[in-house]
């Protein structure tokens, strides 16, 4: 399942390639990178398939995962793919990235990713959220009680509303947005 998700994500990377600079090194951040399957795939895609110079950084909180990913990058000879262990709230990139990606950052971590990406002036942002618990735990709207009294419907409403708010915040920051399915919903519900 994860392999198909990564492959499909790369198709979207191909779709946005026209919006990236044609010359020079591409600066890419994978925020909340986790095990970095996406980081490695994107790095390979740009350096091997597109024959581009890439400076890529993955950031995540888990020290053991970052240590492992750093070792893999070194073994593969991916000199310009680096990993930082830390909170993305504290990540202070010195240069505006061309692309920020995030695959399945959990709950409000996606909001933090989007905030950080806009704050540092990312030209393109591709993000597939993981889960949407925050609004589900806090929604209190009597006018919507006919929906929210049913757990499954409440979750779907909160998922859609959260993603819609994220899109509107990106638009307010000057981005052109779209909500699309990553892969067939049967593969994963974490799909928008």
PDB file of C-alpha atoms in Angstrom:
ATOM      1  CA  UNK A   1       0.000   0.000   0.000  1.00  0.00           C
ATOM      2  CA  UNK A   2       2.746   2.458   0.941  1.00  0.00           C
ATOM      3  CA  UNK A   3       4.623   1.775  -2.319  1.00  0.00           C
ATOM      4  CA  UNK A   4       1.516   2.641  -4.372  1.00  0.00           C
ATOM      5  CA  UNK A   5       0.999   5.796  -2.310  1.00  0.00           C
ATOM      6  CA  UNK A   6       4.597   6.901  -2.917  1.00  0.00           C
ATOM      7  CA  UNK A   7       4.348   6.165  -6.645  1.00  0.00           C
ATOM      8  CA  UNK A   8       1.137   8.166  -6.919  1.00  0.00           C
ATOM      9  CA  UNK A   9       2.643  11.026  -4.924  1.00  0.00           C
ATOM     10  CA  UNK A  10       5.513  11.061  -7.440  1.00  0.00           C
ATOM     11  CA  UNK A  11       2.974  11.472 -10.247  1.00  0.00           C
ATOM     12  CA  UNK A  12       1.817  14.654  -8.531  1.00  0.00           C
ATOM     13  CA  UNK A  13       5.437  15.751  -8.210  1.00  0.00           C
ATOM     14  CA  UNK A  14       5.729  15.281 -11.972  1.00  0.00           C
ATOM     15  CA  UNK A  15       2.565  17.370 -12.432  1.00  0.00           C
ATOM     16  CA  UNK A  16       4.031  20.310 -10.491  1.00  0.00           C
ATOM     17  CA  UNK A  17       7.520  20.019 -12.011  1.00  0.00           C
ATOM     18  CA  UNK A  18       6.676  22.809 -14.468  1.00  0.00           C
ATOM     19  CA  UNK A  19       6.312  25.193 -11.503  1.00  0.00           C
ATOM     20  CA  UNK A  20       9.844  24.543 -10.240  1.00  0.00           C
ATOM     21  CA  UNK A  21      12.968  26.345 -11.473  1.00  0.00           C
ATOM     22  CA  UNK A  22      14.464  24.815 -14.620  1.00  0.00           C
ATOM     23  CA  UNK A  23      18.058  25.505 -13.597  1.00  0.00           C
ATOM     24  CA  UNK A  24      20.126  25.243 -10.458  1.00  0.00           C
ATOM     25  CA  UNK A  25      19.674  23.062  -7.420  1.00  0.00           C
ATOM     26  CA  UNK A  26      16.177  22.342  -6.195  1.00  0.00           C
ATOM     27  CA  UNK A  27      15.676  22.967  -2.482  1.00  0.00           C
ATOM     28  CA  UNK A  28      13.154  20.532  -1.013  1.00  0.00           C
ATOM     29  CA  UNK A  29      11.921  19.907   2.536  1.00  0.00           C
ATOM     30  CA  UNK A  30      10.020  16.847   3.746  1.00  0.00           C
ATOM     31  CA  UNK A  31       8.470  17.976   7.019  1.00  0.00           C
ATOM     32  CA  UNK A  32       7.359  15.264   9.438  1.00  0.00           C
ATOM     33  CA  UNK A  33       9.263  12.884   7.182  1.00  0.00           C
ATOM     34  CA  UNK A  34       8.942   9.781   9.369  1.00  0.00           C
ATOM     35  CA  UNK A  35      10.705   6.797   7.779  1.00  0.00           C
ATOM     36  CA  UNK A  36      11.274   8.987   4.720  1.00  0.00           C
ATOM     37  CA  UNK A  37      10.043   6.671   1.996  1.00  0.00           C
ATOM     38  CA  UNK A  38       8.818   9.780   0.208  1.00  0.00           C
ATOM     39  CA  UNK A  39      12.098  11.656   0.756  1.00  0.00           C
ATOM     40  CA  UNK A  40      14.145   8.881  -0.819  1.00  0.00           C
ATOM     41  CA  UNK A  41      11.738   8.495  -3.738  1.00  0.00           C
ATOM     42  CA  UNK A  42      11.648  12.228  -4.477  1.00  0.00           C
ATOM     43  CA  UNK A  43      15.413  12.551  -4.181  1.00  0.00           C
ATOM     44  CA  UNK A  44      15.892   9.634  -6.590  1.00  0.00           C
ATOM     45  CA  UNK A  45      13.252  11.010  -8.954  1.00  0.00           C
ATOM     46  CA  UNK A  46      14.889  14.406  -9.281  1.00  0.00           C
ATOM     47  CA  UNK A  47      18.541  13.335  -9.218  1.00  0.00           C
ATOM     48  CA  UNK A  48      18.348  10.186 -11.341  1.00  0.00           C
ATOM     49  CA  UNK A  49      15.274  10.550 -13.554  1.00  0.00           C
ATOM     50  CA  UNK A  50      15.301  14.335 -14.008  1.00  0.00           C
ATOM     51  CA  UNK A  51      19.102  14.647 -13.681  1.00  0.00           C
ATOM     52  CA  UNK A  52      18.765  17.612 -11.334  1.00  0.00           C
ATOM     53  CA  UNK A  53      20.874  18.744  -8.437  1.00  0.00           C
ATOM     54  CA  UNK A  54      18.801  18.544  -5.260  1.00  0.00           C
ATOM     55  CA  UNK A  55      19.388  19.750  -1.733  1.00  0.00           C
ATOM     56  CA  UNK A  56      16.793  17.977   0.382  1.00  0.00           C
ATOM     57  CA  UNK A  57      16.167  17.954   4.111  1.00  0.00           C
ATOM     58  CA  UNK A  58      13.812  15.724   6.047  1.00  0.00           C
ATOM     59  CA  UNK A  59      12.744  16.772   9.538  1.00  0.00           C
ATOM     60  CA  UNK A  60      11.096  14.596  12.168  1.00  0.00           C
ATOM     61  CA  UNK A  61      10.922  14.235  15.959  1.00  0.00           C
ATOM     62  CA  UNK A  62      12.001  10.581  16.208  1.00  0.00           C
ATOM     63  CA  UNK A  63      15.750  10.341  16.803  1.00  0.00           C
ATOM     64  CA  UNK A  64      16.029   6.620  16.009  1.00  0.00           C
ATOM     65  CA  UNK A  65      14.184   7.047  12.704  1.00  0.00           C
ATOM     66  CA  UNK A  66      16.311  10.050  11.717  1.00  0.00           C
ATOM     67  CA  UNK A  67      19.479   8.126  12.580  1.00  0.00           C
ATOM     68  CA  UNK A  68      18.325   5.200  10.447  1.00  0.00           C
ATOM     69  CA  UNK A  69      17.371   7.436   7.491  1.00  0.00           C
ATOM     70  CA  UNK A  70      20.694   9.275   7.690  1.00  0.00           C
ATOM     71  CA  UNK A  71      22.499   5.924   7.527  1.00  0.00           C
ATOM     72  CA  UNK A  72      20.480   4.808   4.505  1.00  0.00           C
ATOM     73  CA  UNK A  73      21.174   8.091   2.706  1.00  0.00           C
ATOM     74  CA  UNK A  74      24.874   7.693   3.386  1.00  0.00           C
ATOM     75  CA  UNK A  75      24.921   4.075   2.145  1.00  0.00           C
ATOM     76  CA  UNK A  76      23.115   5.144  -1.036  1.00  0.00           C
ATOM     77  CA  UNK A  77      25.560   7.979  -1.618  1.00  0.00           C
ATOM     78  CA  UNK A  78      22.783  10.580  -1.368  1.00  0.00           C
ATOM     79  CA  UNK A  79      25.108  13.338  -0.141  1.00  0.00           C
ATOM     80  CA  UNK A  80      22.551  16.105  -0.502  1.00  0.00           C
ATOM     81  CA  UNK A  81      19.740  14.287   1.293  1.00  0.00           C
ATOM     82  CA  UNK A  82      20.016  15.196   4.955  1.00  0.00           C
ATOM     83  CA  UNK A  83      17.878  14.531   7.990  1.00  0.00           C
ATOM     84  CA  UNK A  84      17.354  16.621  11.096  1.00  0.00           C
ATOM     85  CA  UNK A  85      15.875  15.388  14.345  1.00  0.00           C
ATOM     86  CA  UNK A  86      13.704  18.099  15.796  1.00  0.00           C
ATOM     87  CA  UNK A  87      10.373  19.812  16.025  1.00  0.00           C
ATOM     88  CA  UNK A  88       9.369  21.427  12.729  1.00  0.00           C
ATOM     89  CA  UNK A  89       8.138  24.399  14.775  1.00  0.00           C
ATOM     90  CA  UNK A  90      11.801  25.055  15.563  1.00  0.00           C
ATOM     91  CA  UNK A  91      13.081  24.319  12.040  1.00  0.00           C
ATOM     92  CA  UNK A  92      14.484  27.576  10.672  1.00  0.00           C
ATOM     93  CA  UNK A  93      15.479  27.156   7.046  1.00  0.00           C
ATOM     94  CA  UNK A  94      17.715  29.894   5.737  1.00  0.00           C
ATOM     95  CA  UNK A  95      16.474  29.726   2.160  1.00  0.00           C
ATOM     96  CA  UNK A  96      13.028  29.643   0.577  1.00  0.00           C
ATOM     97  CA  UNK A  97      12.343  26.101  -0.593  1.00  0.00           C
ATOM     98  CA  UNK A  98      11.100  25.306  -4.047  1.00  0.00           C
ATOM     99  CA  UNK A  99       9.029  22.392  -2.757  1.00  0.00           C
ATOM    100  CA  UNK A 100       7.728  21.259   0.631  1.00  0.00           C
ATOM    101  CA  UNK A 101       6.185  17.805   0.898  1.00  0.00           C
ATOM    102  CA  UNK A 102       4.499  15.936   3.695  1.00  0.00           C
ATOM    103  CA  UNK A 103       2.885  12.531   3.618  1.00  0.00           C
ATOM    104  CA  UNK A 104       0.605  11.580   6.505  1.00  0.00           C
ATOM    105  CA  UNK A 105       1.668  14.073   9.144  1.00  0.00           C
ATOM    106  CA  UNK A 106      -0.719  13.226  11.948  1.00  0.00           C
ATOM    107  CA  UNK A 107      -3.570  15.526  12.986  1.00  0.00           C
ATOM    108  CA  UNK A 108      -2.393  19.089  13.678  1.00  0.00           C
ATOM    109  CA  UNK A 109       1.131  18.200  12.502  1.00  0.00           C
ATOM    110  CA  UNK A 110      -0.231  18.800   9.002  1.00  0.00           C
ATOM    111  CA  UNK A 111      -1.305  22.296  10.063  1.00  0.00           C
ATOM    112  CA  UNK A 112       2.159  22.938  11.451  1.00  0.00           C
ATOM    113  CA  UNK A 113       3.705  21.691   8.184  1.00  0.00           C
ATOM    114  CA  UNK A 114       1.496  23.998   6.131  1.00  0.00           C
ATOM    115  CA  UNK A 115       2.232  26.943   8.415  1.00  0.00           C
ATOM    116  CA  UNK A 116       5.985  26.314   8.254  1.00  0.00           C
ATOM    117  CA  UNK A 117       5.862  25.882   4.468  1.00  0.00           C
ATOM    118  CA  UNK A 118       4.044  29.181   3.964  1.00  0.00           C
ATOM    119  CA  UNK A 119       6.181  30.938   6.575  1.00  0.00           C
ATOM    120  CA  UNK A 120       9.389  29.996   4.768  1.00  0.00           C
ATOM    121  CA  UNK A 121       7.937  30.936   1.374  1.00  0.00           C
ATOM    122  CA  UNK A 122       7.669  27.520  -0.295  1.00  0.00           C
ATOM    123  CA  UNK A 123       6.876  27.864  -3.983  1.00  0.00           C
ATOM    124  CA  UNK A 124       4.942  24.569  -4.084  1.00  0.00           C
ATOM    125  CA  UNK A 125       3.438  22.518  -1.241  1.00  0.00           C
ATOM    126  CA  UNK A 126       2.218  18.937  -1.616  1.00  0.00           C
ATOM    127  CA  UNK A 127       0.636  17.508   1.516  1.00  0.00           C
ATOM    128  CA  UNK A 128      -1.496  14.475   2.248  1.00  0.00           C
ATOM    129  CA  UNK A 129      -2.767  14.679   5.853  1.00  0.00           C
ATOM    130  CA  UNK A 130      -3.050  11.639   8.068  1.00  0.00           C
ATOM    131  CA  UNK A 131      -5.853  12.042  10.559  1.00  0.00           C
ATOM    132  CA  UNK A 132      -8.139  14.870  11.622  1.00  0.00           C
ATOM    133  CA  UNK A 133      -8.798  14.528  15.333  1.00  0.00           C
ATOM    134  CA  UNK A 134      -8.595  18.117  16.549  1.00  0.00           C
ATOM    135  CA  UNK A 135     -11.900  19.405  15.187  1.00  0.00           C
ATOM    136  CA  UNK A 136     -13.619  16.098  15.923  1.00  0.00           C
ATOM    137  CA  UNK A 137     -12.755  16.518  19.610  1.00  0.00           C
ATOM    138  CA  UNK A 138     -13.739  20.171  19.820  1.00  0.00           C
ATOM    139  CA  UNK A 139     -16.690  20.729  17.483  1.00  0.00           C
ATOM    140  CA  UNK A 140     -19.668  22.085  19.364  1.00  0.00           C
ATOM    141  CA  UNK A 141     -22.254  23.354  16.933  1.00  0.00           C
ATOM    142  CA  UNK A 142     -25.907  22.757  17.836  1.00  0.00           C
ATOM    143  CA  UNK A 143     -26.973  23.544  14.258  1.00  0.00           C
ATOM    144  CA  UNK A 144     -24.913  20.557  13.098  1.00  0.00           C
ATOM    145  CA  UNK A 145     -26.024  18.182  15.864  1.00  0.00           C
ATOM    146  CA  UNK A 146     -28.038  16.150  13.371  1.00  0.00           C
ATOM    147  CA  UNK A 147     -24.650  15.190  11.859  1.00  0.00           C
ATOM    148  CA  UNK A 148     -22.315  15.296  14.849  1.00  0.00           C
ATOM    149  CA  UNK A 149     -24.454  13.006  17.013  1.00  0.00           C
ATOM    150  CA  UNK A 150     -23.379  10.142  14.749  1.00  0.00           C
ATOM    151  CA  UNK A 151     -19.722   9.261  15.270  1.00  0.00           C
ATOM    152  CA  UNK A 152     -18.929   8.225  11.695  1.00  0.00           C
ATOM    153  CA  UNK A 153     -20.713  11.215  10.157  1.00  0.00           C
ATOM    154  CA  UNK A 154     -19.086  13.531  12.692  1.00  0.00           C
ATOM    155  CA  UNK A 155     -15.653  12.257  11.648  1.00  0.00           C
ATOM    156  CA  UNK A 156     -16.371  12.696   7.931  1.00  0.00           C
ATOM    157  CA  UNK A 157     -17.688  16.209   8.501  1.00  0.00           C
ATOM    158  CA  UNK A 158     -14.628  17.126  10.554  1.00  0.00           C
ATOM    159  CA  UNK A 159     -12.271  15.616   7.971  1.00  0.00           C
ATOM    160  CA  UNK A 160     -13.858  17.637   5.159  1.00  0.00           C
ATOM    161  CA  UNK A 161     -14.106  20.836   7.199  1.00  0.00           C
ATOM    162  CA  UNK A 162     -10.484  20.580   8.372  1.00  0.00           C
ATOM    163  CA  UNK A 163      -9.182  20.083   4.844  1.00  0.00           C
ATOM    164  CA  UNK A 164     -11.384  22.915   3.543  1.00  0.00           C
ATOM    165  CA  UNK A 165     -10.040  25.275   6.225  1.00  0.00           C
ATOM    166  CA  UNK A 166      -6.484  24.288   5.333  1.00  0.00           C
ATOM    167  CA  UNK A 167      -7.137  25.093   1.685  1.00  0.00           C
ATOM    168  CA  UNK A 168      -8.642  28.467   2.568  1.00  0.00           C
ATOM    169  CA  UNK A 169      -5.653  29.343   4.763  1.00  0.00           C
ATOM    170  CA  UNK A 170      -3.287  28.461   1.912  1.00  0.00           C
ATOM    171  CA  UNK A 171      -5.354  30.559  -0.490  1.00  0.00           C
ATOM    172  CA  UNK A 172      -5.237  33.453   1.984  1.00  0.00           C
ATOM    173  CA  UNK A 173      -1.451  33.166   1.765  1.00  0.00           C
ATOM    174  CA  UNK A 174      -1.524  33.438  -2.036  1.00  0.00           C
ATOM    175  CA  UNK A 175      -1.431  29.776  -3.021  1.00  0.00           C
ATOM    176  CA  UNK A 176      -3.531  28.160  -5.719  1.00  0.00           C
ATOM    177  CA  UNK A 177      -5.048  25.044  -4.138  1.00  0.00           C
ATOM    178  CA  UNK A 178      -6.753  21.828  -5.057  1.00  0.00           C
ATOM    179  CA  UNK A 179      -8.086  18.876  -3.094  1.00  0.00           C
ATOM    180  CA  UNK A 180      -7.541  15.607  -4.913  1.00  0.00           C
ATOM    181  CA  UNK A 181      -7.448  11.925  -4.055  1.00  0.00           C
ATOM    182  CA  UNK A 182      -3.988  10.492  -3.683  1.00  0.00           C
ATOM    183  CA  UNK A 183      -5.005   6.923  -4.491  1.00  0.00           C
ATOM    184  CA  UNK A 184      -8.080   4.722  -4.460  1.00  0.00           C
ATOM    185  CA  UNK A 185      -9.862   5.224  -1.113  1.00  0.00           C
ATOM    186  CA  UNK A 186      -9.882   1.446  -0.651  1.00  0.00           C
ATOM    187  CA  UNK A 187      -6.091   1.643  -0.201  1.00  0.00           C
ATOM    188  CA  UNK A 188      -6.180   4.163   2.642  1.00  0.00           C
ATOM    189  CA  UNK A 189      -8.664   6.625   4.120  1.00  0.00           C
ATOM    190  CA  UNK A 190      -5.716   9.054   4.443  1.00  0.00           C
ATOM    191  CA  UNK A 191      -6.175  10.088   0.893  1.00  0.00           C
ATOM    192  CA  UNK A 192      -6.862  13.797   0.247  1.00  0.00           C
TER     193      UNK A 192
END
